[in-house]
Amino acid sequence: MLENLLAQIQQYNPNSDLSLIIKAYNFAERAHEGQIRKSGEKYFIHPFEVAKILAQLDMDDATIIAGLLHDVIEDTRHGYEQIKKEFGEEVASLVEGVTKLGRLSYETKEERQAESLRKMFLAMAKDIRVIIIKLADRLHNMRTLKYMDEEKKKEKAKETLEIYAPIAHRLGISKIKWELEDLALRYLDPEGYYDLVEKVAKKRQEREEYINEVIKQLKESLASLNLEYEISGRSKHFYSIYRKMVYQHKSFEEIFDLTAIRVIVETVKDCYAVLGVVHTMWKPIPGRFKDYIAMPKP
């Protein structure tokens, strides 16, 4: 486990202080010794998985170390001062920040309203990395939610959809946003979720082949422009399809944008150059084309 984590960190950060990460790994494993999760596995698996998610986001050493230690103040006999002594003030502040967020409590249901809670979240986190650790923490908890009782599953899923996914969206961490939304949907409307999974799976191979073909054709046409660009394709995630179907009263067959191609370029001028190429290759559907280059989404 540790070797895999270190290898992953070194890929994007060759100057990482691996000895400190190893120290944090061992410290957290000892601190949580004897603690078991509802799934029956060692509690330490949770902070380790949180650190792994943070490494997938290319986070710095202090954030990954704080991810490994994020439950130490809350759940073990070790306090802020000891973490500061062992790992420095920066790490100790991050761990304390995550601990404080976990201790937020509300008098009434009104106080729990999502928007005010989100604002408080962002205001409390003097360091945005505290929020990113909290998102990674919630993501791993959602991945292992099946071990909770039914009421808790629904409560956590609703909270995830109302608070955590929008924060991930605000921070532009789409990978986490999509997975949080899809996992929440699985517990809030299992029937709708699995029906959608089945419909999407039937067409997945067909769509992936289609995406690859479009990318190939587009690359050939872009070659003459001599632009610096990155190109990728993706299938729309489940919650996004589900929301469109529910709010716009559409059937699965009526959803146009099940797939997307993304071309990232250096300048606005290059955006329009690529768009010009796209328009010569394919005709826009009347009334469906939106220019988010001139009028970006908020």
mmCIF file of C-alpha atoms in Angstrom:
data_model
loop_
_atom_site.group_PDB
_atom_site.id
_atom_site.type_symbol
_atom_site.label_atom_id
_atom_site.label_comp_id
_atom_site.label_asym_id
_atom_site.label_seq_id
_atom_site.Cartn_x
_atom_site.Cartn_y
_atom_site.Cartn_z
ATOM 1 C CA MET A 1 0.000 0.000 0.000
ATOM 2 C CA LEU A 2 2.664 2.464 1.059
ATOM 3 C CA GLU A 3 4.913 1.721 -1.932
ATOM 4 C CA ASN A 4 2.031 2.360 -4.357
ATOM 5 C CA LEU A 5 1.221 5.674 -2.688
ATOM 6 C CA LEU A 6 4.860 6.827 -2.771
ATOM 7 C CA ALA A 7 5.230 5.821 -6.437
ATOM 8 C CA GLN A 8 2.104 7.795 -7.306
ATOM 9 C CA ILE A 9 3.362 10.916 -5.488
ATOM 10 C CA GLN A 10 6.795 10.711 -7.102
ATOM 11 C CA GLN A 11 5.248 10.670 -10.569
ATOM 12 C CA TYR A 12 3.992 14.243 -10.232
ATOM 13 C CA ASN A 13 6.273 15.513 -7.459
ATOM 14 C CA PRO A 14 9.829 14.147 -7.738
ATOM 15 C CA ASN A 15 10.953 16.548 -4.958
ATOM 16 C CA SER A 16 8.498 15.129 -2.435
ATOM 17 C CA ASP A 17 9.806 14.454 1.105
ATOM 18 C CA LEU A 18 8.951 10.744 1.099
ATOM 19 C CA SER A 19 10.520 10.119 4.510
ATOM 20 C CA LEU A 20 7.959 12.446 6.147
ATOM 21 C CA ILE A 21 5.084 10.731 4.306
ATOM 22 C CA ILE A 22 6.388 7.317 5.491
ATOM 23 C CA LYS A 23 6.587 8.706 9.037
ATOM 24 C CA ALA A 24 2.971 9.972 8.834
ATOM 25 C CA TYR A 25 1.789 6.628 7.414
ATOM 26 C CA ASN A 26 3.367 4.708 10.311
ATOM 27 C CA PHE A 27 2.189 7.263 12.900
ATOM 28 C CA ALA A 28 -1.436 7.077 11.693
ATOM 29 C CA GLU A 29 -1.383 3.277 11.482
ATOM 30 C CA ARG A 30 -0.178 3.039 15.106
ATOM 31 C CA ALA A 31 -2.587 5.753 16.315
ATOM 32 C CA HIS A 32 -5.629 3.943 14.869
ATOM 33 C CA GLU A 33 -4.491 0.487 15.956
ATOM 34 C CA GLY A 34 -7.408 -1.620 17.222
ATOM 35 C CA GLN A 35 -10.039 0.644 15.644
ATOM 36 C CA ILE A 36 -12.393 -1.047 13.170
ATOM 37 C CA ARG A 37 -14.777 0.449 10.590
ATOM 38 C CA LYS A 38 -18.375 -0.697 10.079
ATOM 39 C CA SER A 39 -17.142 -2.693 7.077
ATOM 40 C CA GLY A 40 -15.007 -4.788 9.446
ATOM 41 C CA GLU A 41 -11.708 -3.552 8.007
ATOM 42 C CA LYS A 42 -9.011 -1.710 9.970
ATOM 43 C CA TYR A 43 -9.859 1.965 10.499
ATOM 44 C CA PHE A 44 -6.469 2.999 9.104
ATOM 45 C CA ILE A 45 -7.631 1.962 5.608
ATOM 46 C CA HIS A 46 -9.835 5.099 5.593
ATOM 47 C CA PRO A 47 -7.115 7.759 6.138
ATOM 48 C CA PHE A 48 -4.879 5.849 3.736
ATOM 49 C CA GLU A 49 -7.573 5.930 1.014
ATOM 50 C CA VAL A 50 -8.097 9.668 1.683
ATOM 51 C CA ALA A 51 -4.349 10.241 1.149
ATOM 52 C CA LYS A 52 -4.567 8.210 -2.077
ATOM 53 C CA ILE A 53 -7.408 10.405 -3.401
ATOM 54 C CA LEU A 54 -5.354 13.519 -2.516
ATOM 55 C CA ALA A 55 -2.359 12.084 -4.411
ATOM 56 C CA GLN A 56 -4.628 11.516 -7.430
ATOM 57 C CA LEU A 57 -5.363 15.267 -7.257
ATOM 58 C CA ASP A 58 -1.580 15.985 -7.304
ATOM 59 C CA MET A 59 -1.675 17.612 -3.865
ATOM 60 C CA ASP A 60 1.431 18.767 -1.971
ATOM 61 C CA ASP A 61 3.176 16.799 0.796
ATOM 62 C CA ALA A 62 1.556 18.711 3.700
ATOM 63 C CA THR A 63 -1.953 17.954 2.370
ATOM 64 C CA ILE A 64 -1.233 14.242 1.862
ATOM 65 C CA ILE A 65 0.305 13.970 5.346
ATOM 66 C CA ALA A 66 -2.707 15.799 6.818
ATOM 67 C CA GLY A 67 -4.941 13.359 4.883
ATOM 68 C CA LEU A 68 -3.195 10.427 6.583
ATOM 69 C CA LEU A 69 -3.572 12.124 9.978
ATOM 70 C CA HIS A 70 -6.973 13.805 9.493
ATOM 71 C CA ASP A 71 -8.805 11.687 12.110
ATOM 72 C CA VAL A 72 -5.980 11.472 14.652
ATOM 73 C CA ILE A 73 -7.045 14.456 16.840
ATOM 74 C CA GLU A 74 -10.716 13.414 16.664
ATOM 75 C CA ASP A 75 -10.381 9.667 17.251
ATOM 76 C CA THR A 76 -7.137 8.965 19.130
ATOM 77 C CA ARG A 77 -5.251 10.162 22.199
ATOM 78 C CA HIS A 78 -2.888 12.328 20.123
ATOM 79 C CA GLY A 79 -3.548 16.081 20.116
ATOM 80 C CA TYR A 80 -2.632 19.171 18.087
ATOM 81 C CA GLU A 81 0.634 19.795 19.975
ATOM 82 C CA GLN A 82 1.987 16.320 19.300
ATOM 83 C CA ILE A 83 1.192 16.521 15.587
ATOM 84 C CA LYS A 84 2.838 19.954 15.475
ATOM 85 C CA LYS A 85 5.940 18.570 17.204
ATOM 86 C CA GLU A 86 6.180 15.551 14.873
ATOM 87 C CA PHE A 87 5.108 17.103 11.546
ATOM 88 C CA GLY A 88 5.243 20.892 11.892
ATOM 89 C CA GLU A 89 2.691 23.689 12.280
ATOM 90 C CA GLU A 90 1.419 23.599 8.678
ATOM 91 C CA VAL A 91 0.300 19.949 8.909
ATOM 92 C CA ALA A 92 -1.077 20.397 12.453
ATOM 93 C CA SER A 93 -3.200 23.393 11.304
ATOM 94 C CA LEU A 94 -4.630 21.405 8.389
ATOM 95 C CA VAL A 95 -5.537 18.460 10.661
ATOM 96 C CA GLU A 96 -7.095 20.812 13.226
ATOM 97 C CA GLY A 97 -9.059 22.553 10.445
ATOM 98 C CA VAL A 98 -10.544 19.244 9.248
ATOM 99 C CA THR A 99 -11.352 18.290 12.864
ATOM 100 C CA LYS A 100 -13.225 21.580 13.420
ATOM 101 C CA LEU A 101 -15.281 21.086 10.252
ATOM 102 C CA GLY A 102 -16.278 17.657 11.518
ATOM 103 C CA ARG A 103 -17.517 19.165 14.781
ATOM 104 C CA LEU A 104 -19.965 21.644 13.254
ATOM 105 C CA SER A 105 -23.382 21.168 14.848
ATOM 106 C CA TYR A 106 -26.741 22.825 14.235
ATOM 107 C CA GLU A 107 -29.587 23.755 16.552
ATOM 108 C CA THR A 108 -32.406 23.592 14.019
ATOM 109 C CA LYS A 109 -33.129 22.114 10.609
ATOM 110 C CA GLU A 110 -33.146 25.614 9.111
ATOM 111 C CA GLU A 111 -29.548 26.107 10.218
ATOM 112 C CA ARG A 112 -28.614 23.023 8.264
ATOM 113 C CA GLN A 113 -29.771 24.540 5.021
ATOM 114 C CA ALA A 114 -27.231 23.730 2.383
ATOM 115 C CA GLU A 115 -26.260 27.220 1.183
ATOM 116 C CA SER A 116 -25.537 28.618 4.651
ATOM 117 C CA LEU A 117 -23.616 25.475 5.537
ATOM 118 C CA ARG A 118 -21.528 25.728 2.370
ATOM 119 C CA LYS A 119 -20.719 29.377 3.136
ATOM 120 C CA MET A 120 -19.715 28.490 6.691
ATOM 121 C CA PHE A 121 -17.555 25.664 5.381
ATOM 122 C CA LEU A 122 -15.653 27.948 3.038
ATOM 123 C CA ALA A 123 -15.404 30.757 5.605
ATOM 124 C CA MET A 124 -14.053 28.432 8.290
ATOM 125 C CA ALA A 125 -11.355 27.013 6.114
ATOM 126 C CA LYS A 126 -8.627 29.640 6.154
ATOM 127 C CA ASP A 127 -6.679 27.215 4.019
ATOM 128 C CA ILE A 128 -8.542 25.794 1.001
ATOM 129 C CA ARG A 129 -6.599 22.531 1.441
ATOM 130 C CA VAL A 130 -8.753 21.812 4.529
ATOM 131 C CA ILE A 131 -11.811 21.689 2.257
ATOM 132 C CA ILE A 132 -10.013 19.474 -0.270
ATOM 133 C CA ILE A 133 -9.093 16.977 2.495
ATOM 134 C CA LYS A 134 -12.729 17.064 3.672
ATOM 135 C CA LEU A 135 -13.935 16.330 0.119
ATOM 136 C CA ALA A 136 -11.541 13.363 -0.146
ATOM 137 C CA ASP A 137 -12.762 12.167 3.275
ATOM 138 C CA ARG A 138 -16.408 12.363 2.141
ATOM 139 C CA LEU A 139 -15.631 10.632 -1.166
ATOM 140 C CA HIS A 140 -14.123 7.594 0.548
ATOM 141 C CA ASN A 141 -17.003 7.517 3.054
ATOM 142 C CA MET A 142 -19.463 7.518 0.144
ATOM 143 C CA ARG A 143 -17.550 4.683 -1.552
ATOM 144 C CA THR A 144 -18.064 2.576 1.592
ATOM 145 C CA LEU A 145 -21.591 3.771 2.454
ATOM 146 C CA LYS A 146 -23.189 0.349 1.847
ATOM 147 C CA TYR A 147 -22.141 -0.727 5.356
ATOM 148 C CA MET A 148 -24.373 1.930 6.986
ATOM 149 C CA ASP A 149 -28.048 1.430 7.885
ATOM 150 C CA GLU A 150 -30.707 2.648 5.415
ATOM 151 C CA GLU A 151 -31.545 5.910 7.197
ATOM 152 C CA LYS A 152 -27.888 6.893 7.520
ATOM 153 C CA LYS A 153 -27.264 6.081 3.838
ATOM 154 C CA LYS A 154 -30.049 8.430 2.721
ATOM 155 C CA GLU A 155 -28.984 11.185 5.145
ATOM 156 C CA LYS A 156 -25.335 11.060 4.017
ATOM 157 C CA ALA A 157 -26.294 10.879 0.334
ATOM 158 C CA LYS A 158 -28.595 13.929 0.629
ATOM 159 C CA GLU A 159 -25.937 15.905 2.505
ATOM 160 C CA THR A 160 -23.377 14.943 -0.158
ATOM 161 C CA LEU A 161 -25.626 16.165 -2.958
ATOM 162 C CA GLU A 162 -26.551 19.425 -1.215
ATOM 163 C CA ILE A 163 -23.195 20.385 0.261
ATOM 164 C CA TYR A 164 -20.114 18.454 -0.824
ATOM 165 C CA ALA A 165 -20.766 18.050 -4.578
ATOM 166 C CA PRO A 166 -21.509 21.809 -5.036
ATOM 167 C CA ILE A 167 -18.295 22.681 -3.164
ATOM 168 C CA ALA A 168 -16.297 20.332 -5.418
ATOM 169 C CA HIS A 169 -17.992 22.047 -8.375
ATOM 170 C CA ARG A 170 -17.082 25.530 -7.068
ATOM 171 C CA LEU A 171 -13.468 24.441 -6.712
ATOM 172 C CA GLY A 172 -13.452 22.973 -10.223
ATOM 173 C CA ILE A 173 -12.692 19.421 -9.022
ATOM 174 C CA SER A 174 -15.024 17.763 -11.509
ATOM 175 C CA LYS A 175 -13.648 14.240 -10.945
ATOM 176 C CA ILE A 176 -14.765 14.334 -7.310
ATOM 177 C CA LYS A 177 -18.029 16.167 -8.069
ATOM 178 C CA TRP A 178 -19.141 13.534 -10.612
ATOM 179 C CA GLU A 179 -18.338 10.584 -8.379
ATOM 180 C CA LEU A 180 -20.003 12.157 -5.313
ATOM 181 C CA GLU A 181 -23.185 12.839 -7.318
ATOM 182 C CA ASP A 182 -23.322 9.358 -8.842
ATOM 183 C CA LEU A 183 -22.724 7.667 -5.458
ATOM 184 C CA ALA A 184 -25.389 9.849 -3.795
ATOM 185 C CA LEU A 185 -27.906 9.010 -6.526
ATOM 186 C CA ARG A 186 -27.281 5.285 -6.003
ATOM 187 C CA TYR A 187 -28.624 5.573 -2.435
ATOM 188 C CA LEU A 188 -31.329 8.228 -2.951
ATOM 189 C CA ASP A 189 -33.008 6.536 -5.927
ATOM 190 C CA PRO A 190 -31.534 3.033 -6.360
ATOM 191 C CA GLU A 191 -34.172 2.022 -8.916
ATOM 192 C CA GLY A 192 -33.584 5.100 -11.095
ATOM 193 C CA TYR A 193 -29.817 4.724 -10.745
ATOM 194 C CA TYR A 194 -29.579 1.049 -11.757
ATOM 195 C CA ASP A 195 -32.070 1.528 -14.606
ATOM 196 C CA LEU A 196 -29.819 4.283 -15.935
ATOM 197 C CA VAL A 197 -26.638 2.226 -15.448
ATOM 198 C CA GLU A 198 -28.191 -0.546 -17.538
ATOM 199 C CA LYS A 199 -29.259 1.815 -20.343
ATOM 200 C CA VAL A 200 -25.883 3.549 -20.433
ATOM 201 C CA ALA A 201 -23.928 0.255 -20.318
ATOM 202 C CA LYS A 202 -25.820 -1.094 -23.338
ATOM 203 C CA LYS A 203 -24.541 1.741 -25.464
ATOM 204 C CA ARG A 204 -21.161 2.306 -23.784
ATOM 205 C CA GLN A 205 -18.937 0.475 -26.274
ATOM 206 C CA GLU A 206 -20.775 2.080 -29.194
ATOM 207 C CA ARG A 207 -20.308 5.547 -27.633
ATOM 208 C CA GLU A 208 -16.625 5.007 -26.855
ATOM 209 C CA GLU A 209 -15.964 3.944 -30.442
ATOM 210 C CA TYR A 210 -17.855 7.011 -31.623
ATOM 211 C CA ILE A 211 -15.823 9.348 -29.346
ATOM 212 C CA ASN A 212 -12.542 7.852 -30.602
ATOM 213 C CA GLU A 213 -13.630 8.263 -34.230
ATOM 214 C CA VAL A 214 -14.652 11.919 -33.697
ATOM 215 C CA ILE A 215 -11.329 12.672 -31.945
ATOM 216 C CA LYS A 216 -9.411 11.062 -34.831
ATOM 217 C CA GLN A 217 -11.281 13.125 -37.460
ATOM 218 C CA LEU A 218 -10.925 16.336 -35.432
ATOM 219 C CA LYS A 219 -7.174 15.826 -34.953
ATOM 220 C CA GLU A 220 -6.735 15.413 -38.716
ATOM 221 C CA SER A 221 -8.603 18.684 -39.368
ATOM 222 C CA LEU A 222 -6.754 20.590 -36.597
ATOM 223 C CA ALA A 223 -3.319 19.560 -37.952
ATOM 224 C CA SER A 224 -3.317 22.445 -40.469
ATOM 225 C CA LEU A 225 -3.796 25.098 -37.738
ATOM 226 C CA ASN A 226 -0.490 24.371 -35.926
ATOM 227 C CA LEU A 227 -2.112 24.908 -32.526
ATOM 228 C CA GLU A 228 -1.049 23.730 -29.093
ATOM 229 C CA TYR A 229 -4.042 21.766 -27.801
ATOM 230 C CA GLU A 230 -5.192 18.886 -25.619
ATOM 231 C CA ILE A 231 -8.152 16.781 -26.702
ATOM 232 C CA SER A 232 -10.217 14.296 -24.700
ATOM 233 C CA GLY A 233 -13.640 12.669 -24.720
ATOM 234 C CA ARG A 234 -15.959 11.507 -21.985
ATOM 235 C CA SER A 235 -19.388 10.015 -21.384
ATOM 236 C CA LYS A 236 -21.809 12.079 -19.301
ATOM 237 C CA HIS A 237 -22.022 10.840 -15.701
ATOM 238 C CA PHE A 238 -25.199 9.219 -14.374
ATOM 239 C CA TYR A 239 -26.465 11.967 -12.068
ATOM 240 C CA SER A 240 -26.171 14.551 -14.812
ATOM 241 C CA ILE A 241 -28.327 12.415 -17.167
ATOM 242 C CA TYR A 242 -30.771 11.639 -14.344
ATOM 243 C CA ARG A 243 -31.189 15.306 -13.427
ATOM 244 C CA LYS A 244 -31.931 16.251 -17.037
ATOM 245 C CA MET A 245 -34.500 13.486 -17.333
ATOM 246 C CA VAL A 246 -36.239 14.471 -14.077
ATOM 247 C CA TYR A 247 -36.166 18.291 -14.354
ATOM 248 C CA GLN A 248 -36.734 18.546 -18.097
ATOM 249 C CA HIS A 249 -39.181 15.603 -18.220
ATOM 250 C CA LYS A 250 -37.169 13.871 -20.936
ATOM 251 C CA SER A 251 -36.769 10.208 -21.728
ATOM 252 C CA PHE A 252 -33.289 8.666 -21.907
ATOM 253 C CA GLU A 253 -33.540 8.648 -25.718
ATOM 254 C CA GLU A 254 -34.110 12.442 -25.726
ATOM 255 C CA ILE A 255 -30.816 13.276 -23.994
ATOM 256 C CA PHE A 256 -28.489 14.663 -26.669
ATOM 257 C CA ASP A 257 -25.235 15.146 -24.802
ATOM 258 C CA LEU A 258 -24.457 11.671 -23.491
ATOM 259 C CA THR A 259 -20.941 12.166 -24.808
ATOM 260 C CA ALA A 260 -18.651 15.180 -24.979
ATOM 261 C CA ILE A 261 -15.398 16.057 -26.686
ATOM 262 C CA ARG A 262 -13.220 18.677 -25.032
ATOM 263 C CA VAL A 263 -10.446 20.617 -26.777
ATOM 264 C CA ILE A 264 -8.324 22.817 -24.510
ATOM 265 C CA VAL A 265 -6.243 25.566 -26.145
ATOM 266 C CA GLU A 266 -4.036 28.472 -25.033
ATOM 267 C CA THR A 267 -6.139 31.548 -25.972
ATOM 268 C CA VAL A 268 -9.679 32.745 -26.720
ATOM 269 C CA LYS A 269 -8.582 33.317 -30.335
ATOM 270 C CA ASP A 270 -7.559 29.645 -30.533
ATOM 271 C CA CYS A 271 -10.974 28.653 -29.100
ATOM 272 C CA TYR A 272 -12.694 30.309 -32.050
ATOM 273 C CA ALA A 273 -10.207 28.781 -34.514
ATOM 274 C CA VAL A 274 -11.073 25.283 -33.219
ATOM 275 C CA LEU A 275 -14.783 26.110 -33.179
ATOM 276 C CA GLY A 276 -14.519 27.235 -36.822
ATOM 277 C CA VAL A 277 -13.047 23.850 -37.737
ATOM 278 C CA VAL A 278 -15.786 22.036 -35.801
ATOM 279 C CA HIS A 279 -18.488 24.035 -37.624
ATOM 280 C CA THR A 280 -17.026 23.152 -41.029
ATOM 281 C CA MET A 281 -17.061 19.452 -40.081
ATOM 282 C CA TRP A 282 -20.489 19.204 -38.419
ATOM 283 C CA LYS A 283 -23.633 21.368 -38.615
ATOM 284 C CA PRO A 284 -24.831 22.823 -35.287
ATOM 285 C CA ILE A 285 -28.369 21.779 -34.270
ATOM 286 C CA PRO A 286 -30.583 24.900 -34.587
ATOM 287 C CA GLY A 287 -31.319 26.411 -31.182
ATOM 288 C CA ARG A 288 -28.854 24.094 -29.426
ATOM 289 C CA PHE A 289 -25.576 25.977 -30.002
ATOM 290 C CA LYS A 290 -24.420 28.170 -27.098
ATOM 291 C CA ASP A 291 -21.317 30.364 -27.193
ATOM 292 C CA TYR A 292 -19.786 29.955 -23.738
ATOM 293 C CA ILE A 293 -16.538 31.446 -25.039
ATOM 294 C CA ALA A 294 -18.061 34.937 -25.329
ATOM 295 C CA MET A 295 -20.506 34.367 -22.460
ATOM 296 C CA PRO A 296 -18.884 31.944 -19.994
ATOM 297 C CA LYS A 297 -20.932 30.040 -17.425
ATOM 298 C CA PRO A 298 -20.558 31.545 -13.936
#
